[in-house]
Coordinates of C-alpha atoms in Angstrom, one line a residue:
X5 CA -29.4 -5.1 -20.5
X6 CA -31.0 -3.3 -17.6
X7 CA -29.6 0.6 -17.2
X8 CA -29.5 2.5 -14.2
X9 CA -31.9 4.7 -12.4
X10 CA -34.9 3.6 -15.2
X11 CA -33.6 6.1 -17.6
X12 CA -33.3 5.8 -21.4
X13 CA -29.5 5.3 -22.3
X14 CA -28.0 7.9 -24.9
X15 CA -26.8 6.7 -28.0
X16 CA -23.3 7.0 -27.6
X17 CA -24.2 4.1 -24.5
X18 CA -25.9 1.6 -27.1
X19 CA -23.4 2.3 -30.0
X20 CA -20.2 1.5 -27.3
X21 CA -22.0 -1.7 -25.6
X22 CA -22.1 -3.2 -29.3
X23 CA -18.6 -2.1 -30.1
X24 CA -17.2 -3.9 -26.9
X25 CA -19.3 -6.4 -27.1
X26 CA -17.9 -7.3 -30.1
X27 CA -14.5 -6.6 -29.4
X28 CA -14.3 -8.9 -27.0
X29 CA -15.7 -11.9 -28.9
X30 CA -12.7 -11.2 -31.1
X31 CA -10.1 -11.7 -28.1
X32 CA -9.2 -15.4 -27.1
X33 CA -9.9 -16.1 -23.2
X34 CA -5.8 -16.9 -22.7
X35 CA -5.4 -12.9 -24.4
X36 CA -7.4 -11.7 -22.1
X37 CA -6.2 -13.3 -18.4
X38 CA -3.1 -12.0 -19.7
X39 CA -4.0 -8.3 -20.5
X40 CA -5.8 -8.5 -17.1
X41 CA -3.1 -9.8 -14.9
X42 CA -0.3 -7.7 -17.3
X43 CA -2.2 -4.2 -16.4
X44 CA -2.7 -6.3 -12.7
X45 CA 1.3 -7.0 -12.0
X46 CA 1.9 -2.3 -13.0
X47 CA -1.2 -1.7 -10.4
X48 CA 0.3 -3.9 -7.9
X49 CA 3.5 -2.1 -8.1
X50 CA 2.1 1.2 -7.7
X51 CA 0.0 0.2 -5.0
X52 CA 2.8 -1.0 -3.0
X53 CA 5.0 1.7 -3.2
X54 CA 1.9 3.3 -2.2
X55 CA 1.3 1.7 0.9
X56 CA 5.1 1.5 1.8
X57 CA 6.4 5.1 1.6
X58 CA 4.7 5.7 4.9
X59 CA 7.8 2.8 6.4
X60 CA 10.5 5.4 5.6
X61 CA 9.1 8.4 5.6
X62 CA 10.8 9.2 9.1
X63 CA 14.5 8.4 7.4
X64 CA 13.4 10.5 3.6
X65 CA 12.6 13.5 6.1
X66 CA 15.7 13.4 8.3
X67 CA 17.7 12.8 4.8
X68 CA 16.6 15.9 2.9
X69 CA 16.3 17.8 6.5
X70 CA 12.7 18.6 6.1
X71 CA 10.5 20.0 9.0
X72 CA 7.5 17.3 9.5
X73 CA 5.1 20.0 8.0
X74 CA 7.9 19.6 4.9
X75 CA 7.7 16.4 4.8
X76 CA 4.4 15.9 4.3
X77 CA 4.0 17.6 1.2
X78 CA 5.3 14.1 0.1
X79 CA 1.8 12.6 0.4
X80 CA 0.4 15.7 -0.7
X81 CA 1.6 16.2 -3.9
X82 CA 1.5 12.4 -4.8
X83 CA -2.4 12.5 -3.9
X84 CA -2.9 16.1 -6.3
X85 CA -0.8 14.1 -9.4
X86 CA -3.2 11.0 -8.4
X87 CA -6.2 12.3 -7.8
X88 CA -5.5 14.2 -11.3
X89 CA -4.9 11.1 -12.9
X90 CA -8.1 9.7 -11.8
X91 CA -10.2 12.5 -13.2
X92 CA -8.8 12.3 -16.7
X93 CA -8.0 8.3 -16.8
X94 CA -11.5 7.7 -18.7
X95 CA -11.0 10.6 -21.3
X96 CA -7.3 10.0 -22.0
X97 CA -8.3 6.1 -22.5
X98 CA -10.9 7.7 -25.3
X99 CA -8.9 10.2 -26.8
X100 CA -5.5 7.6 -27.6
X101 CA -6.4 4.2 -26.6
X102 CA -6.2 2.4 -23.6
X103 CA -2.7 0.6 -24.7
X104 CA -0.9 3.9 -25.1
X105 CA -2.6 5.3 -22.3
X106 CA -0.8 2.8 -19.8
X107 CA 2.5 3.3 -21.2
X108 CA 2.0 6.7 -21.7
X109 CA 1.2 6.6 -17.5
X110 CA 3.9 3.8 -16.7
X111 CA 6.4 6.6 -18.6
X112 CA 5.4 9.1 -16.6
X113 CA 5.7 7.3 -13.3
X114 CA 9.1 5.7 -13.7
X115 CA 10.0 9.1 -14.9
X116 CA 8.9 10.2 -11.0
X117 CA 10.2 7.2 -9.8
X118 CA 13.7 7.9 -10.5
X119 CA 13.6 11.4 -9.7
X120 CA 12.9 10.2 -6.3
X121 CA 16.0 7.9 -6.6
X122 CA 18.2 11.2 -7.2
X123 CA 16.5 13.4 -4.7
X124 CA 19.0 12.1 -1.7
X125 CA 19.1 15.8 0.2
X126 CA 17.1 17.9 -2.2
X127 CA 13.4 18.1 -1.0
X128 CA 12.5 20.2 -4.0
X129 CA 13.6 17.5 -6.2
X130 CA 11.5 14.8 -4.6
X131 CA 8.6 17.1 -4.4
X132 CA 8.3 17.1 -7.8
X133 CA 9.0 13.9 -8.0
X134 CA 5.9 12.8 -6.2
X135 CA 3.4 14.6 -8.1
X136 CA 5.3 13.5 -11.5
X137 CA 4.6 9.8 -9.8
X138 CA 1.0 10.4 -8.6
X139 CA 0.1 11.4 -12.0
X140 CA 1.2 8.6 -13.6
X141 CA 0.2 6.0 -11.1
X142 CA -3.4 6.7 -11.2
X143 CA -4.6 5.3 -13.7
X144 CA -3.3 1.7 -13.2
X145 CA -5.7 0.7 -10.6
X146 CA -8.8 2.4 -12.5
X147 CA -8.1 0.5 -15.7
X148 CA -7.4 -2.9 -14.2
X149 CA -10.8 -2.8 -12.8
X150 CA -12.6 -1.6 -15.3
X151 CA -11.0 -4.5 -18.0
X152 CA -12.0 -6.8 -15.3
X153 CA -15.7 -6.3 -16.2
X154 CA -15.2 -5.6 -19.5
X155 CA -13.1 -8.2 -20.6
X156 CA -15.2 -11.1 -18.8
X157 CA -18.7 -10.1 -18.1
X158 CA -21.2 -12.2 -16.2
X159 CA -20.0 -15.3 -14.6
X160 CA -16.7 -15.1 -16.0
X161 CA -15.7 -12.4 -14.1
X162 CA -15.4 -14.1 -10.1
X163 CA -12.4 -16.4 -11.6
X164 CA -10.9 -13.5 -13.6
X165 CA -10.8 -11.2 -10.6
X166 CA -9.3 -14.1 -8.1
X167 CA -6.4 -14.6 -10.4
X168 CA -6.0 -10.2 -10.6
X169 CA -6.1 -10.4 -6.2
X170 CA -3.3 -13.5 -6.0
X171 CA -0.9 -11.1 -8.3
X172 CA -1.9 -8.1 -6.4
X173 CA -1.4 -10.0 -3.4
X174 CA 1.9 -11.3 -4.4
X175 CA 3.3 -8.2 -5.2
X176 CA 1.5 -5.8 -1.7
X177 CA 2.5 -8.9 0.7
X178 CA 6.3 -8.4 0.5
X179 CA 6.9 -4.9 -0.9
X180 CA 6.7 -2.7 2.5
X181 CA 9.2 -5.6 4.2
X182 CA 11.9 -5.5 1.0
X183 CA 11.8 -1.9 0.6
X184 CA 12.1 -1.4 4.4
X185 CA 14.6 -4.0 4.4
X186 CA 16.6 -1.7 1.5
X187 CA 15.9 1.3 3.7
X188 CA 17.8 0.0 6.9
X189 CA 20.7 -1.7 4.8
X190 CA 21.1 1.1 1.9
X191 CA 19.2 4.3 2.2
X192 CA 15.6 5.5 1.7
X193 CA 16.0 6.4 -2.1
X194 CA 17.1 3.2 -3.5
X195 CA 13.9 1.4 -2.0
X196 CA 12.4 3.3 -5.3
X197 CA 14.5 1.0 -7.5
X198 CA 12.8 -1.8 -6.6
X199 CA 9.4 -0.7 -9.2
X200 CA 11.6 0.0 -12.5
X201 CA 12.4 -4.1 -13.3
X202 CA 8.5 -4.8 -12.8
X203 CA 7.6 -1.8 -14.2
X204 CA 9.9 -2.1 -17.9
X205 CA 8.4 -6.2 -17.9
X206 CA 4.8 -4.6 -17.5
X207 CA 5.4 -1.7 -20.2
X208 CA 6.7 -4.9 -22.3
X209 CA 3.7 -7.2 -22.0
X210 CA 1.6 -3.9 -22.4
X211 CA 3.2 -3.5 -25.8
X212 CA 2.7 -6.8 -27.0
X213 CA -0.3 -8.1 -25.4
X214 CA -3.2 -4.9 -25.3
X215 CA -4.7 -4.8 -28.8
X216 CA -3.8 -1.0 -30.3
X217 CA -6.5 1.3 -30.9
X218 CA -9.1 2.3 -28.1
X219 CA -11.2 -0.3 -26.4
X220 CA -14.0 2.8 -24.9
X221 CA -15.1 4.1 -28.0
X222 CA -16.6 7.7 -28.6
X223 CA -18.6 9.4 -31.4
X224 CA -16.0 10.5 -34.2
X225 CA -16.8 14.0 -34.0
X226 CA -15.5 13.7 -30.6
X227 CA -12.9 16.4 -29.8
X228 CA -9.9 16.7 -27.2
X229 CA -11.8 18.4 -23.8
X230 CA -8.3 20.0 -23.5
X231 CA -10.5 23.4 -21.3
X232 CA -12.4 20.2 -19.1
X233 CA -9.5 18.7 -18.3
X234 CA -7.5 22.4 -17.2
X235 CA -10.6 23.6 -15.3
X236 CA -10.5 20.0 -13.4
X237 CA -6.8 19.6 -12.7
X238 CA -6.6 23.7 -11.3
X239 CA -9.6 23.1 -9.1
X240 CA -8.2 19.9 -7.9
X241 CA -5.1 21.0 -7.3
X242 CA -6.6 24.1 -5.3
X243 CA -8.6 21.8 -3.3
X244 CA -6.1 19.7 -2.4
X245 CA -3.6 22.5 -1.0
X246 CA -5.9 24.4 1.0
X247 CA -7.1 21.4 2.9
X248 CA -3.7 19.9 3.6
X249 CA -2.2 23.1 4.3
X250 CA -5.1 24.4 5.8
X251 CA -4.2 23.6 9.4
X252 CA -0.8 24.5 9.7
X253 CA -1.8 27.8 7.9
X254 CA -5.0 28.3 10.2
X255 CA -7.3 27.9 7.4
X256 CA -9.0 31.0 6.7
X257 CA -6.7 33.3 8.9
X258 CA -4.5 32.6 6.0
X259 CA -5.2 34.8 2.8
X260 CA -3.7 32.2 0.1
X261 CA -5.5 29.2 1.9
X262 CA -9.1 31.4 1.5
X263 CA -7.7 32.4 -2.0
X264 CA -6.9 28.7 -2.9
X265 CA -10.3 27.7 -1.7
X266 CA -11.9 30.2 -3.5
X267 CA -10.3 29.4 -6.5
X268 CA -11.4 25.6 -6.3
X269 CA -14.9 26.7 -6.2
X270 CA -14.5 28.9 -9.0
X271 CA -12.6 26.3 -11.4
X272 CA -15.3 23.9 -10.5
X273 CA -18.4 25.5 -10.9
X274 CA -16.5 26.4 -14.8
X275 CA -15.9 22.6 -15.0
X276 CA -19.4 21.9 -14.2
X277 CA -20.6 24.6 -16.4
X278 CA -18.2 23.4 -19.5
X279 CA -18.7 19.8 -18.9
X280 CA -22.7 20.2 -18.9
X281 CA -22.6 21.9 -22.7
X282 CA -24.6 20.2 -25.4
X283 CA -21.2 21.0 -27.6
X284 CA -19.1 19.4 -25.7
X285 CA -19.7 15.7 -26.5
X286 CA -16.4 14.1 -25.2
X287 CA -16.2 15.8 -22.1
X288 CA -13.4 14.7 -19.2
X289 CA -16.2 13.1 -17.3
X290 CA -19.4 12.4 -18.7
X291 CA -21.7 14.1 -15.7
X292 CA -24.8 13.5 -16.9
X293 CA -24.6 9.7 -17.3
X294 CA -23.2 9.5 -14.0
X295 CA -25.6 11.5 -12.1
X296 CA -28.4 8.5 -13.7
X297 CA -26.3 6.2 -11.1
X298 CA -28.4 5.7 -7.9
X299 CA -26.4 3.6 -6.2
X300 CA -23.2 5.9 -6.6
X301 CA -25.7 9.0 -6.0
X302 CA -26.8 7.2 -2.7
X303 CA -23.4 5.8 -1.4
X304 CA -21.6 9.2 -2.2
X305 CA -20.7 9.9 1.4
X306 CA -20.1 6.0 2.0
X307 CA -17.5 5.5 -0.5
X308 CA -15.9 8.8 1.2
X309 CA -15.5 7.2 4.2
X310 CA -14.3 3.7 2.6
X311 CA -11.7 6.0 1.5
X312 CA -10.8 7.5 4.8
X313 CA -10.7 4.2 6.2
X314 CA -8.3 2.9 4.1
X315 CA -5.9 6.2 4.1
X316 CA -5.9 7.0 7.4
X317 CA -5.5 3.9 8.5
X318 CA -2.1 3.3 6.8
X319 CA -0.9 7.0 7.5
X320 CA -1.5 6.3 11.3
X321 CA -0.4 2.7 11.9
X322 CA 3.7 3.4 10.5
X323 CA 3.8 6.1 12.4
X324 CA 2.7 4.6 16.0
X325 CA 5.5 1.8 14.8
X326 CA 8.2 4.1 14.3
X327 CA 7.5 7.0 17.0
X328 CA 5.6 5.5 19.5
X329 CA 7.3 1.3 19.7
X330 CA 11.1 2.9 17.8
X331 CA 10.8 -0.2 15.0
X332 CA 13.0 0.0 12.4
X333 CA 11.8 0.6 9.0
X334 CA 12.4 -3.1 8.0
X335 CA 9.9 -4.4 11.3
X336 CA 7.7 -1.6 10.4
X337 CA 7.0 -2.8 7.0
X338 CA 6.9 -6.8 8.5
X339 CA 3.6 -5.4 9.9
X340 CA 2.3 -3.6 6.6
X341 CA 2.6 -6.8 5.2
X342 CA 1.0 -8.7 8.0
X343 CA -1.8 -6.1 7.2
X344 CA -1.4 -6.7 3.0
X345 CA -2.2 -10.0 3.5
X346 CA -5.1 -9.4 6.0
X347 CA -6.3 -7.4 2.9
X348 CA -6.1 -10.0 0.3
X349 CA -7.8 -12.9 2.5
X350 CA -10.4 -10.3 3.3
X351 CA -11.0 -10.1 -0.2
X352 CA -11.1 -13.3 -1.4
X353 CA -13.5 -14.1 1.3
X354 CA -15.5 -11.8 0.1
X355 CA -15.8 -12.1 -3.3
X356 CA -16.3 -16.0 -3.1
X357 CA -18.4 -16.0 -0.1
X358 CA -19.8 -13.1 1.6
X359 CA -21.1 -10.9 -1.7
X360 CA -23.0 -14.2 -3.5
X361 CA -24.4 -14.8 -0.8
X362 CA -25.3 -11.8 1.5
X363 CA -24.5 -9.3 -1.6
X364 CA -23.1 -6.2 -1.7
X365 CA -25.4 -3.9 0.7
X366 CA -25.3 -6.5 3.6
X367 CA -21.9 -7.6 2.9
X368 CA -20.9 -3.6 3.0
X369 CA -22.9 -3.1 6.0
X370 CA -21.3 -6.2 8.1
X371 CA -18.1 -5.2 7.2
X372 CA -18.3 -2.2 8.8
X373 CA -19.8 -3.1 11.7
X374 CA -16.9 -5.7 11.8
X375 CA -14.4 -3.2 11.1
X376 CA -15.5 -0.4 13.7
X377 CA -14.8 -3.6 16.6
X378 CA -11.5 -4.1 15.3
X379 CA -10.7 -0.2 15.8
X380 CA -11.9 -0.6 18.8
X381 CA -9.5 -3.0 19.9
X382 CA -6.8 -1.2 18.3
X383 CA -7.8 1.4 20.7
X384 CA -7.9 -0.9 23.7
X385 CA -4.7 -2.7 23.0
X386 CA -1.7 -0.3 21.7
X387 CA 0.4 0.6 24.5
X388 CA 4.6 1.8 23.9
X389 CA 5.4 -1.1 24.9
X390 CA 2.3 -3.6 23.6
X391 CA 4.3 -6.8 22.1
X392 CA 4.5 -8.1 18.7
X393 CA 2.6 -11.1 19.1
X394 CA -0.6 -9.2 20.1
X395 CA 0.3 -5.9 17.7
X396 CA 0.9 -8.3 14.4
X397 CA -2.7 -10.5 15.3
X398 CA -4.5 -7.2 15.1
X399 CA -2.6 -5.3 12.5
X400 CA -3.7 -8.3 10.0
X401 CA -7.2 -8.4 11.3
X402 CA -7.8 -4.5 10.8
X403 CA -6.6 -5.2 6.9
X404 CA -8.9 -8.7 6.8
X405 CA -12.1 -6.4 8.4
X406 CA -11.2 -3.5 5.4
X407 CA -11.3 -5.9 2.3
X408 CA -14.8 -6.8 2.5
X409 CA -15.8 -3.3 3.0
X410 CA -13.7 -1.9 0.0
X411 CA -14.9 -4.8 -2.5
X412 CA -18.7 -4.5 -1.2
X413 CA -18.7 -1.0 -1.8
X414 CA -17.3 -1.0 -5.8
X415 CA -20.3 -3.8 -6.0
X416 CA -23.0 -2.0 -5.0
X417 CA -21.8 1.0 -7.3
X418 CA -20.9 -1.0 -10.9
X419 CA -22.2 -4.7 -10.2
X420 CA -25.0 -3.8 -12.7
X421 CA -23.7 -1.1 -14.7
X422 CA -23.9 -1.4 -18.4
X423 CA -20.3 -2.3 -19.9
X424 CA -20.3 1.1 -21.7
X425 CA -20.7 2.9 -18.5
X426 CA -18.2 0.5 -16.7
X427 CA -15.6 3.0 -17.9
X428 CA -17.3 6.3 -16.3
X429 CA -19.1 4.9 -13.3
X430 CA -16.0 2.8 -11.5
X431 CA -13.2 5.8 -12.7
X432 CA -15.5 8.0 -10.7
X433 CA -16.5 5.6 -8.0
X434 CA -12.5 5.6 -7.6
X435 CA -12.2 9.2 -7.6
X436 CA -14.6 9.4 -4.5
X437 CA -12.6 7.2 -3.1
X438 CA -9.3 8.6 -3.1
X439 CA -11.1 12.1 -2.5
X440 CA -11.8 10.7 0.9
X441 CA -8.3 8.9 0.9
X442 CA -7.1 12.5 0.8
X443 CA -9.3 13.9 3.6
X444 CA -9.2 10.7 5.6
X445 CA -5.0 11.6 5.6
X446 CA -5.7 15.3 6.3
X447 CA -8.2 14.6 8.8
X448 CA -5.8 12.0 10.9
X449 CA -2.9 15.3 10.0
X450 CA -4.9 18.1 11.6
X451 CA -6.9 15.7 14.5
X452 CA -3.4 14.7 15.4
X453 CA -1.5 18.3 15.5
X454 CA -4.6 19.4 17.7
X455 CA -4.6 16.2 20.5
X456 CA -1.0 16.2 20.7
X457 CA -1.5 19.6 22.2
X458 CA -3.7 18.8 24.3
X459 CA -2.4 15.4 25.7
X460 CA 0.8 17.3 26.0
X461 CA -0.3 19.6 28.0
X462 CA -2.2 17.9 29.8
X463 CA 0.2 15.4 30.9
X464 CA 2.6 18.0 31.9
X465 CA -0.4 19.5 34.2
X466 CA -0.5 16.1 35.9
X467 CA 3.0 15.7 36.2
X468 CA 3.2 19.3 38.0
X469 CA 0.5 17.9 40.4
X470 CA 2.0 14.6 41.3
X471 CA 5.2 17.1 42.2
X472 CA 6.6 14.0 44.4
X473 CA 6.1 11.3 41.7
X474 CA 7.3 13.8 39.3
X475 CA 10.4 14.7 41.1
X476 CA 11.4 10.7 42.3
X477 CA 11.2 9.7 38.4
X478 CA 13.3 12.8 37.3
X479 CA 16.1 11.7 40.0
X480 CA 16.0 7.6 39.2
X481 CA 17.0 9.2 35.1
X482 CA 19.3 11.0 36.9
X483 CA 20.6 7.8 38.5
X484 CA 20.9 5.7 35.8
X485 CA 22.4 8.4 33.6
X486 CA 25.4 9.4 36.5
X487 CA 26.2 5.5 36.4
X488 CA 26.2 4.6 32.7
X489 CA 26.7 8.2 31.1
X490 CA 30.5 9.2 32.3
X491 CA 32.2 11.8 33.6
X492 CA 31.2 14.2 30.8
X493 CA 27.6 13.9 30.9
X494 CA 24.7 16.1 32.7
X495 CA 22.6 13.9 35.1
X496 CA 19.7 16.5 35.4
X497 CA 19.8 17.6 32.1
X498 CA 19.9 14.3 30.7
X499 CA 17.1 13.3 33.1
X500 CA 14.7 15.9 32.0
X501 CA 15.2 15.0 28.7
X502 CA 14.1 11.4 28.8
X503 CA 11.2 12.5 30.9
X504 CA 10.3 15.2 28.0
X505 CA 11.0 12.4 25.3
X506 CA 8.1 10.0 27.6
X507 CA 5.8 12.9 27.7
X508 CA 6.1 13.2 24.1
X509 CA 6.1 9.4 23.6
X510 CA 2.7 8.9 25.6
X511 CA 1.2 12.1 23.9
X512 CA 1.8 10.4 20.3
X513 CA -0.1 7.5 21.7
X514 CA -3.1 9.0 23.0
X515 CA -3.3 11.0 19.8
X516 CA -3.1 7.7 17.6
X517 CA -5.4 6.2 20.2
X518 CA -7.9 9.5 18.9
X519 CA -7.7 9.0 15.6
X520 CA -9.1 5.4 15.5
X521 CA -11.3 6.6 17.9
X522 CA -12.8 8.9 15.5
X523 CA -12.4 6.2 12.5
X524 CA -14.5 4.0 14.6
X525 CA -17.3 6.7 15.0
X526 CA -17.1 7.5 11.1
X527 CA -18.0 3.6 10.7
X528 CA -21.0 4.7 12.6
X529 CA -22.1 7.1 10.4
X530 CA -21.6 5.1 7.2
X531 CA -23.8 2.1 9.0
X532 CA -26.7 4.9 9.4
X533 CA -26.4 6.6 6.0
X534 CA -26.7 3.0 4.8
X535 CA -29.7 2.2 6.7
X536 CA -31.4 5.6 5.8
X537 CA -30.8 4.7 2.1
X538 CA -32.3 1.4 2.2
X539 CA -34.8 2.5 3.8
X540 CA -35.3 5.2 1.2
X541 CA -35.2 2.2 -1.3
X542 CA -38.0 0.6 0.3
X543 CA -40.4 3.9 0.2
X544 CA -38.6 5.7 -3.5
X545 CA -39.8 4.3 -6.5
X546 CA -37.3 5.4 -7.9
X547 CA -34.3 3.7 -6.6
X548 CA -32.3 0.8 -7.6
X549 CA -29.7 -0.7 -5.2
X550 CA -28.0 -4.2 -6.6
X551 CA -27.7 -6.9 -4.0

C-alpha cells in the first residue's frame, strides 16, 4: 500500500496495518454493518442535539434569565469539552480500547445530558453541563468514521458508508422538529430527554457487538501521555475562551483575555515540544506522521473554512427564524430539518456520483462554487416577512450545496491513507474542522455585535432625516394602539416602542444578511487556495493530492 508524501512509514505504521488487517478478516461482514451502524445510531444522536440546541436557545436563556452574552457560553463550553474530545479520541482509543472508549464517552455525555435536564433556572448548572456533554460527544463522530474505513476497505466501503448516512439521516431529519415540538408543548429541558432511550440501546449494542480489547494497536512499551493530553486540553481550553470572549471583553484591552491567549501559546508550544520527544512513543497525537500528510498539509486552511461553513451557518439561520420572522421553536426546527435532509441528499449524491466520477478536488471545488450561489440567494431573498414556501426551498438547498463540500473534503484528506494512519489523519482532519466550527461561530458572534451597531445607527440616522415619514409612521402606531389597546394604555409610548422593536427587527436582518455575505466571500478564498495548491501539485514534486 502506497504511504503519503513518499515517505518511509515507521514501524509502529507496518506492525498496526498487519494487526488490523487481520483483525478484520476475523470479523464476519453482518458483525461489522452492525458495529458500524451501532457506533452510527450514538453519533447521530449527538449530532442532532447538536444541530438543534440552536431552536431553543432563545426559551433556555429567558428560562435561566441569562444576558445573551450568558447565554452563549452554552455553545462555548460544549465546543471546549468537544473540541477536547477530539484531540484525545485517538489516544484514549489506544490506551483502553475502542469498545470502552465509546461507553466510557456515551457515560460521560448522558451524564451532561441530564444535568441539562435539571438545570431549569440555574445557568451555572447547565454550564457545566455543556462542557460535561461536549466532552463526551466528541468522539462518536470521529470513531464512526474512522471504523468506516477500517472495517471495510476498498470497494466495500461506498455501500457501508450509504447504510451509516440513511441512519444518520434518520435520526438529524426529525430531531430539531420533535425537540422543538417538546420545547413549545413542555419546556426547553425536557427536549434533552429525548437522547437517553437511544443513547442506553447504543451503549447496549456497544457492549455486545464491539469486540473488547483495542482495535488501533500501539507498541507495548507504550505509556499513558497523561502531560500531552494536560498541555493540549489547557491550551485548548485557553484558546477557546479568549476568542469567544474576546469581543465582548475587547480582546486585548482586557488583561485575562491577553493572559488567556498567552497562556494558549505557551501550553502549546509545551505540547509541541513534549509531543515531538523521541521518549514519548504514544503521544496524544502522533505529529510527526501527520505532518507526512500533503493533502491535510495543503487543505489546512480549506477544511477551516468547511468548518465555518457548516457552524456558522446553523448558528445564523435559527436565529433569523426566531428574532427576525418570530417562529416558534417547533417551525424553527421544521426548517433545520428541511436543511437535515438537504444534507443527507447532498451526501449521497455525492458519494455515489459526484466523487467517482469528478473525485474529491473537483467535486470539493464545485461544491463550493455551488454553495457560495446559494448564499448569495440567501442574501437576496430573506426579508421579515419572506414566506415559507420560498424560505424552506432555500433553507434545504443551502444543506444539499454543503454535503458535497464536507464529504469531498474528508476524501481528499484520508481517501488514500494507510489503515494504520486512518486513526490519526481523519481524528485530526476532524479536529480542523470543528476548530473552524468554533471560529466560524465566533466569527458570525463578533461580525454580528459589530453590524448590528452600525445598521442600528444607521437606520435611526435615516429615520431622523425622513423627519415627516418618521413622524406619520410613529402616529399610525399610535392609531392602532388608541383603538385596540384601552383606556389604560400609552399611545405614544406604545408607538415608539413598536417603531424601536422594527428598527431592531430590520437591524438583525441586515446583520444576518452580513454574515452570509461574508461566508460567501470565505467560499472565495477556499476556491483560490484550492487552485494555488493544484497548481502547486502540478510544479512540486513532491505533492500527492487523491482524485
Amino acid at each position: 500500500m502506497a504511504f503519503l508524501a513518499g515517505t518511509r512509514p515507521e514501524s509502529w505504521e507496518l506492525e498496526e496495518e498487519r494487526f488490523l488487517g487481520s483483525l478484520v478478516s476475523r470479523l464476519s461482514y453482518g458483525r461489522r454493518m452492525a458495529m458500524l451502524l451501532t457506533v452510527g445510531m450514538v453519533a447521530a444522536i449527538e449530532i442532532s442535539n447538536r444541530l438543534s440546541i440552536n431552536v431553543f436557545l432563545p426559551d433556555m436563556q429567558g428560562n435561566v434569565g441569562a444576558s445573551s452574552d450568558e447565554i452563549s457560553w452554552v455553545i462555548i463550553l460544549y465546543n471546549v469539552g468537544y473540541l477536547c474530545s477530539i484531540a484525545l479520541s485517538s489516544w484514549m482509543t489506544r490506551v483502553i480500547g475502542t469498545r470502552r472508549h465509546l461507553l466510557l464517552s456515551i457515560a460521560i455525555y448522558a451524564t451532561g445530558a441530564m444535568g441539562c435536564v435539571l438545570s431549569s433556572g440555574n445557568l451555572g448548572q447547565l454550564l457545566t453541563s455543556r462542557l460535561i456533554m461536549g466532552f463526551g460527544g466528541g468522539a462518536f463522530l470521529v470513531r464512526v468514521v474512522i471504523l468506516s474505513g477500517v472495517l471495510f476497505p476498498g470497494r466495500a466501503r461506498p455501500a457501508a458508508v450509504t447504510r451509516l448516512y440513511l441512519v444518520l439521516a434518520a435520526f438529524e431529519v426529525p430531531y430539531p422538529t420533535v425537540m422543538g415540538w417538546v420545547t413549545d408543548t413542555f419546556h426547553w429541558n425536557y427536549a434533552f430527554l429525548v437522547d437517553f432511550p437511544f443513547l442506553a440501546i447504543g451503549a447496549f449494542l456497544i457492549w455486545k457487538i464491539v469486540p473488547p480489547g483495542r482495535i488501533f494497536q500501539r507498541r507495548k512499551e507504550g505509556h499513558v501521555d497523561v502531560w500531552g493530553a494536560l498541555l493540549l486540553i489547557a491550551s485548548l481550553g485557553c484558546l477557546e475562551t479568549a476568542i469567544s470572549r474576546g469581543e465582548q471583553d475587547l480582546w486585548l484591552q482586557s488583561n485575562w483575555i491577553a493572559a488567556a491567549l498567552v497562556a494558549a501559546a505557551i501550553f502549546f508550544i509545551a505540547f509541541l515540544w513534549w509531543d515531538y520527544r523521541p521518549e514519548n512513543p504514544s503521544p496524544v497525537l502522533h505529529l510527526r506522521m501527520v505532518v507526512r500528510n500533503a493533502s491535510l498539509r495543503s487543505y489546512f486552511l480549506v477544511i477551516l473554512i468547511v468548518g465555518a461553513f457548516f457552524g456558522a451557518g446553523l448558528y445564523v439561520v435559527p436565529q433569523y427564524l426566531r428574532f427576525v420572522q418570530d417562529y416558534s421553536a417547533l417551525q424553527a426546527g421544521g426548517f433545520i430539518s428541511m436543511y437535515t435532509l438537504g444534507l443527507g441528499l447532498g451526501l449521497q449524491f455525492a458519494l455515489h456520483l459526484l466523487v467517482p466520477r469528478l473525485g474529491g478536488v473537483r467535486t470539493l471545488g464545485g461544491g463550493l462554487l455551488i454553495l457560495v450561489s446559494a448564499y448569495l440567494a440567501i442574501c437576496y431573498i430573506w426579508t421579515p416577512t419572506t414566506p415559507t414556501i420560498v424560505l424552506a426551498p432555500v433553507i434545504f438547498l443551502q444543506g444539499f450545496c454543503i454535503g458535497p463540500v464536507i464529504l469531498a473534503a474528508g476524501n481528499v484528506v484520508s481517501a488514500n491513507a494507510p489503515v494504520a494512519d486512518v486513526n490519526d489523519i481523519s481524528t485530526t482532519y476532524f479536529f480542523v474542522r470543528q476548530l473552524g466550527n468554533t471560529f466560524g461561530v465566533t466569527a458570525a458572534t463578533v461580525m454580528f455585535d459589530r453590524r448590528m451597531t452600525l445598521h442600528s445607527s444607521r437606520l435611526l440616522d435615516i429615520s431622523n432625516r425622513l423627519d415627516a415619514t418618521t413622524r406619520s409612521t410613529l402616529a399610525q402606531y399610535a392609531d392602532l394602539i388608541h383603538r385596540s389597546g384601552g383606556a389604560s394604555s400609552d399611545p405614544a409610548l406604545g408607538a415608539l416602542q413598536l417603531f424601536q422593536n422594527n428598527v431592531i427587527t430590520q437591524s438583525r436582518l441586515f446583520s444576518y444578511i452580513d454574515i452570509y455575505f461574508g461566508l460567501a466571500t470565505l467560499g472565495v478564498v477556499a476556491l483560490i487556495s484550492i487552485a494555488i495548491t493544484q497548481i502547486r501539485s502540478k510544479t512540486g514534486p513532491h505533492h500527492f493530492l487523491p482524485w
